[in-house]
Amino acid sequence: LSAPRKRNGGRFAVKISIEANLYRYLFKNVYFINGTAYAGKSTMVRMLAEAYDGIECGENYHLALRDAALPEFQPNMSYFQTMSGWQEFVTRMPEDYAAWIAGGAKEAAEMELLILTQTVLDNPDKKIFVDTNISLELLREISDESHVALMLAPGWMSVSRFFDRPDAEKQFIYQKLLECPDPEAALANYRKILEKCNSPEIYRAFEESGFFVYKRTEESTL
């Protein structure tokens, strides 16, 4: 345990640190899939859970704890509480959006670890398949290398086909872009956001990580 941190109103919170070897022991039946957008991660997690009679922790499963986020501790996860409206969200500068994604992933990782711990304890004999944004550095600490796979799609595919998917979240964003005063400019800016979040540098970091990598191509069926 670390020293208490003072919160608003004079209350205190304690930052808890848990050694990674405990997670590694606990997560012996947990399999993680990370990677880039539009690579098929959600589909793969669902298929594996069905094939092995396992448990699916699908895309954004950490949002089950979203309401617990506080701006002073999880500013990125709390963004939706503090933003002025959806037009602000969809029209941010690409650099700001990418920084928010990166910061949110770090905050979400703590939520993921809590949810996965509870899921493992409730289902000790089940395999658990996870669509995750937990960083590669943290995955190396908490999981065996053979329990991590990375799925990659070319950057152009992640950008050009982002709104082709029918899931509600992406279609909601698309509608908000169309409601902007200049929809064409808003869509062009959002494409730059997607390019920033799916940059060649990010792709190479996954590709050269040492984990198993599956690369989606035009002919891939996922």
Short mmCIF file of C-alpha atoms in Angstrom, two decimals:
data_model
loop_
_atom_site.label_atom_id
_atom_site.label_comp_id
_atom_site.label_asym_id
_atom_site.label_seq_id
_atom_site.Cartn_x
_atom_site.Cartn_y
_atom_site.Cartn_z
CA LEU A 1 0.00 0.00 0.00
CA SER A 2 1.20 3.48 -0.76
CA ALA A 3 0.60 6.69 1.14
CA PRO A 4 -2.98 8.03 1.07
CA ARG A 5 -3.84 10.62 -1.57
CA LYS A 6 -6.12 13.49 -0.60
CA ARG A 7 -9.37 13.85 -2.52
CA ASN A 8 -11.93 16.62 -2.83
CA GLY A 9 -13.86 17.26 0.35
CA GLY A 10 -11.01 16.18 2.62
CA ARG A 11 -11.51 12.45 1.98
CA PHE A 12 -8.58 10.14 1.30
CA ALA A 13 -7.97 7.29 -1.10
CA VAL A 14 -5.27 4.62 -0.90
CA LYS A 15 -3.40 3.52 -4.00
CA ILE A 16 -3.05 -0.27 -3.97
CA SER A 17 -0.13 -1.94 -5.71
CA ILE A 18 -0.34 -5.66 -6.55
CA GLU A 19 2.70 -7.60 -7.71
CA ALA A 20 2.39 -8.89 -11.27
CA ASN A 21 3.28 -12.49 -10.38
CA LEU A 22 -0.04 -12.80 -8.53
CA TYR A 23 -1.94 -11.85 -11.69
CA ARG A 24 0.20 -14.26 -13.71
CA TYR A 25 -0.82 -17.09 -11.37
CA LEU A 26 -4.46 -16.04 -11.34
CA PHE A 27 -4.70 -15.59 -15.13
CA LYS A 28 -3.42 -19.04 -16.14
CA ASN A 29 -6.69 -19.70 -18.01
CA VAL A 30 -7.00 -16.19 -19.49
CA TYR A 31 -6.14 -15.51 -23.15
CA PHE A 32 -5.67 -11.94 -24.39
CA ILE A 33 -6.09 -10.53 -27.90
CA ASN A 34 -4.86 -7.01 -28.58
CA GLY A 35 -4.07 -5.23 -31.83
CA THR A 36 -5.29 -2.62 -34.26
CA ALA A 37 -8.80 -1.63 -35.30
CA TYR A 38 -10.69 -3.69 -37.87
CA ALA A 39 -8.43 -6.73 -37.40
CA GLY A 40 -11.19 -9.06 -36.17
CA LYS A 41 -10.39 -9.13 -32.44
CA SER A 42 -14.01 -9.14 -31.26
CA THR A 43 -14.96 -11.85 -33.75
CA MET A 44 -12.02 -14.03 -32.73
CA VAL A 45 -12.75 -13.70 -29.01
CA ARG A 46 -16.36 -14.67 -29.59
CA MET A 47 -15.42 -17.67 -31.77
CA LEU A 48 -12.86 -18.94 -29.27
CA ALA A 49 -15.28 -18.66 -26.37
CA GLU A 50 -17.85 -20.65 -28.33
CA ALA A 51 -15.33 -23.27 -29.48
CA TYR A 52 -13.91 -23.92 -26.00
CA ASP A 53 -17.10 -23.40 -23.97
CA GLY A 54 -15.32 -20.45 -22.43
CA ILE A 55 -16.17 -16.93 -21.34
CA GLU A 56 -16.07 -13.96 -23.71
CA CYS A 57 -14.85 -10.59 -22.46
CA GLY A 58 -15.66 -8.62 -25.57
CA GLU A 59 -14.78 -5.17 -26.82
CA ASN A 60 -14.98 -2.50 -24.11
CA TYR A 61 -16.03 -4.98 -21.41
CA HIS A 62 -14.31 -2.66 -18.92
CA LEU A 63 -17.20 -0.20 -19.33
CA ALA A 64 -19.05 -2.26 -16.73
CA LEU A 65 -17.05 -0.15 -14.24
CA ARG A 66 -17.28 3.14 -16.14
CA ASP A 67 -19.61 4.70 -13.56
CA ALA A 68 -16.94 4.22 -10.90
CA ALA A 69 -14.55 6.60 -12.70
CA LEU A 70 -13.81 9.94 -11.06
CA PRO A 71 -12.29 12.92 -12.90
CA GLU A 72 -9.49 13.35 -10.34
CA PHE A 73 -8.37 9.73 -10.69
CA GLN A 74 -9.57 8.68 -14.17
CA PRO A 75 -9.77 11.90 -16.19
CA ASN A 76 -9.86 10.13 -19.56
CA MET A 77 -12.53 7.64 -18.53
CA SER A 78 -14.50 10.56 -17.05
CA TYR A 79 -14.30 12.65 -20.22
CA PHE A 80 -17.93 12.02 -21.15
CA GLN A 81 -18.96 13.56 -17.83
CA THR A 82 -17.03 16.75 -18.49
CA MET A 83 -17.25 17.35 -22.26
CA SER A 84 -19.49 20.13 -23.55
CA GLY A 85 -21.26 17.86 -26.04
CA TRP A 86 -20.81 15.24 -28.74
CA GLN A 87 -19.61 17.75 -31.33
CA GLU A 88 -16.65 18.50 -29.07
CA PHE A 89 -15.92 14.77 -28.90
CA VAL A 90 -16.02 14.05 -32.63
CA THR A 91 -14.19 17.21 -33.75
CA ARG A 92 -11.14 17.19 -31.47
CA MET A 93 -7.66 17.52 -32.93
CA PRO A 94 -6.16 14.14 -33.87
CA GLU A 95 -3.30 14.56 -31.37
CA ASP A 96 -5.74 15.27 -28.53
CA TYR A 97 -7.92 12.31 -29.47
CA ALA A 98 -4.95 9.94 -29.69
CA ALA A 99 -3.68 11.11 -26.29
CA TRP A 100 -7.15 10.50 -24.85
CA ILE A 101 -7.21 6.98 -26.29
CA ALA A 102 -3.79 6.21 -24.81
CA GLY A 103 -4.67 7.66 -21.43
CA GLY A 104 -8.02 5.89 -21.39
CA ALA A 105 -6.36 2.55 -22.13
CA LYS A 106 -4.13 2.94 -19.06
CA GLU A 107 -7.09 3.77 -16.85
CA ALA A 108 -9.22 1.02 -18.37
CA ALA A 109 -6.48 -1.53 -17.68
CA GLU A 110 -7.10 -1.19 -13.94
CA MET A 111 -10.80 -1.82 -14.53
CA GLU A 112 -10.00 -4.79 -16.74
CA LEU A 113 -7.81 -6.35 -14.06
CA LEU A 114 -10.59 -6.00 -11.49
CA ILE A 115 -13.21 -7.52 -13.78
CA LEU A 116 -10.93 -10.35 -14.90
CA THR A 117 -10.00 -11.16 -11.31
CA GLN A 118 -13.67 -11.48 -10.37
CA THR A 119 -14.42 -13.49 -13.52
CA VAL A 120 -11.59 -15.94 -12.79
CA LEU A 121 -12.63 -16.37 -9.17
CA ASP A 122 -16.24 -17.00 -10.21
CA ASN A 123 -15.22 -19.42 -13.00
CA PRO A 124 -11.95 -21.11 -11.94
CA ASP A 125 -12.21 -23.95 -14.48
CA LYS A 126 -13.26 -21.90 -17.52
CA LYS A 127 -11.06 -20.48 -20.24
CA ILE A 128 -11.53 -16.73 -20.58
CA PHE A 129 -10.94 -14.92 -23.88
CA VAL A 130 -10.35 -11.18 -23.73
CA ASP A 131 -10.53 -8.40 -26.32
CA THR A 132 -8.17 -6.00 -24.60
CA ASN A 133 -6.30 -2.71 -24.85
CA ILE A 134 -3.97 -3.59 -21.98
CA SER A 135 -0.50 -2.44 -22.98
CA LEU A 136 2.06 -4.89 -24.30
CA GLU A 137 4.37 -4.02 -21.40
CA LEU A 138 1.73 -4.93 -18.82
CA LEU A 139 0.66 -8.07 -20.71
CA ARG A 140 4.26 -9.31 -20.54
CA GLU A 141 4.11 -8.96 -16.77
CA ILE A 142 0.71 -10.48 -16.02
CA SER A 143 0.40 -13.20 -18.65
CA ASP A 144 2.35 -16.00 -20.26
CA GLU A 145 3.58 -15.12 -23.76
CA SER A 146 1.62 -18.07 -25.20
CA HIS A 147 -1.61 -16.56 -23.85
CA VAL A 148 -1.31 -13.32 -25.85
CA ALA A 149 -2.04 -12.83 -29.55
CA LEU A 150 -2.01 -9.66 -31.62
CA MET A 151 -4.31 -9.10 -34.59
CA LEU A 152 -3.32 -6.41 -37.07
CA ALA A 153 -5.09 -4.77 -39.97
CA PRO A 154 -3.46 -2.36 -42.45
CA GLY A 155 -3.89 1.27 -41.44
CA TRP A 156 -5.83 2.09 -44.60
CA MET A 157 -8.36 -0.64 -43.77
CA SER A 158 -8.85 0.65 -40.23
CA VAL A 159 -9.55 4.13 -41.61
CA SER A 160 -11.55 3.49 -44.76
CA ARG A 161 -13.80 0.79 -43.30
CA PHE A 162 -14.22 2.07 -39.76
CA PHE A 163 -17.87 3.03 -40.24
CA ASP A 164 -18.71 -0.04 -42.34
CA ARG A 165 -19.25 -2.06 -39.19
CA PRO A 166 -22.83 -2.17 -37.87
CA ASP A 167 -22.03 -1.95 -34.15
CA ALA A 168 -23.99 0.74 -32.35
CA GLU A 169 -21.02 2.71 -31.00
CA LYS A 170 -19.47 3.40 -34.40
CA GLN A 171 -22.77 4.18 -36.06
CA PHE A 172 -23.56 6.60 -33.23
CA ILE A 173 -20.28 8.46 -33.84
CA TYR A 174 -21.01 8.53 -37.57
CA GLN A 175 -24.41 10.13 -36.95
CA LYS A 176 -22.87 12.74 -34.67
CA LEU A 177 -20.37 13.62 -37.39
CA LEU A 178 -23.22 14.09 -39.86
CA GLU A 179 -24.92 16.45 -37.38
CA CYS A 180 -21.91 18.80 -37.30
CA PRO A 181 -22.27 22.21 -39.00
CA ASP A 182 -19.81 21.07 -41.68
CA PRO A 183 -20.18 17.26 -41.89
CA GLU A 184 -17.63 16.89 -44.68
CA ALA A 185 -14.93 18.70 -42.70
CA ALA A 186 -15.84 16.78 -39.55
CA LEU A 187 -15.56 13.45 -41.38
CA ALA A 188 -12.22 14.46 -42.88
CA ASN A 189 -10.91 15.38 -39.42
CA TYR A 190 -12.15 12.12 -37.95
CA ARG A 191 -10.32 10.19 -40.68
CA LYS A 192 -7.15 12.00 -39.57
CA ILE A 193 -7.96 10.89 -36.02
CA LEU A 194 -8.22 7.28 -37.18
CA GLU A 195 -4.95 7.62 -39.09
CA LYS A 196 -3.26 8.94 -35.93
CA CYS A 197 -4.65 6.12 -33.80
CA ASN A 198 -3.65 3.51 -36.42
CA SER A 199 -0.27 4.93 -37.39
CA PRO A 200 2.58 2.90 -38.90
CA GLU A 201 4.51 3.40 -35.65
CA ILE A 202 1.75 1.75 -33.61
CA TYR A 203 1.49 -1.07 -36.16
CA ARG A 204 5.26 -1.72 -36.01
CA ALA A 205 5.25 -1.75 -32.20
CA PHE A 206 2.70 -4.58 -32.31
CA GLU A 207 4.43 -6.34 -35.19
CA GLU A 208 7.84 -6.33 -33.51
CA SER A 209 6.61 -7.11 -29.98
CA GLY A 210 7.59 -10.78 -30.00
CA PHE A 211 4.03 -11.95 -29.40
CA PHE A 212 2.17 -14.13 -31.91
CA VAL A 213 0.83 -11.88 -34.69
CA TYR A 214 -2.03 -12.49 -37.11
CA LYS A 215 -2.20 -10.02 -39.99
CA ARG A 216 -5.49 -9.36 -41.69
CA THR A 217 -5.42 -8.98 -45.46
CA GLU A 218 -7.99 -8.12 -48.10
CA GLU A 219 -8.73 -11.85 -48.46
CA SER A 220 -9.10 -12.55 -44.71
CA THR A 221 -12.51 -13.87 -43.65
CA LEU A 222 -12.64 -12.46 -40.11
#
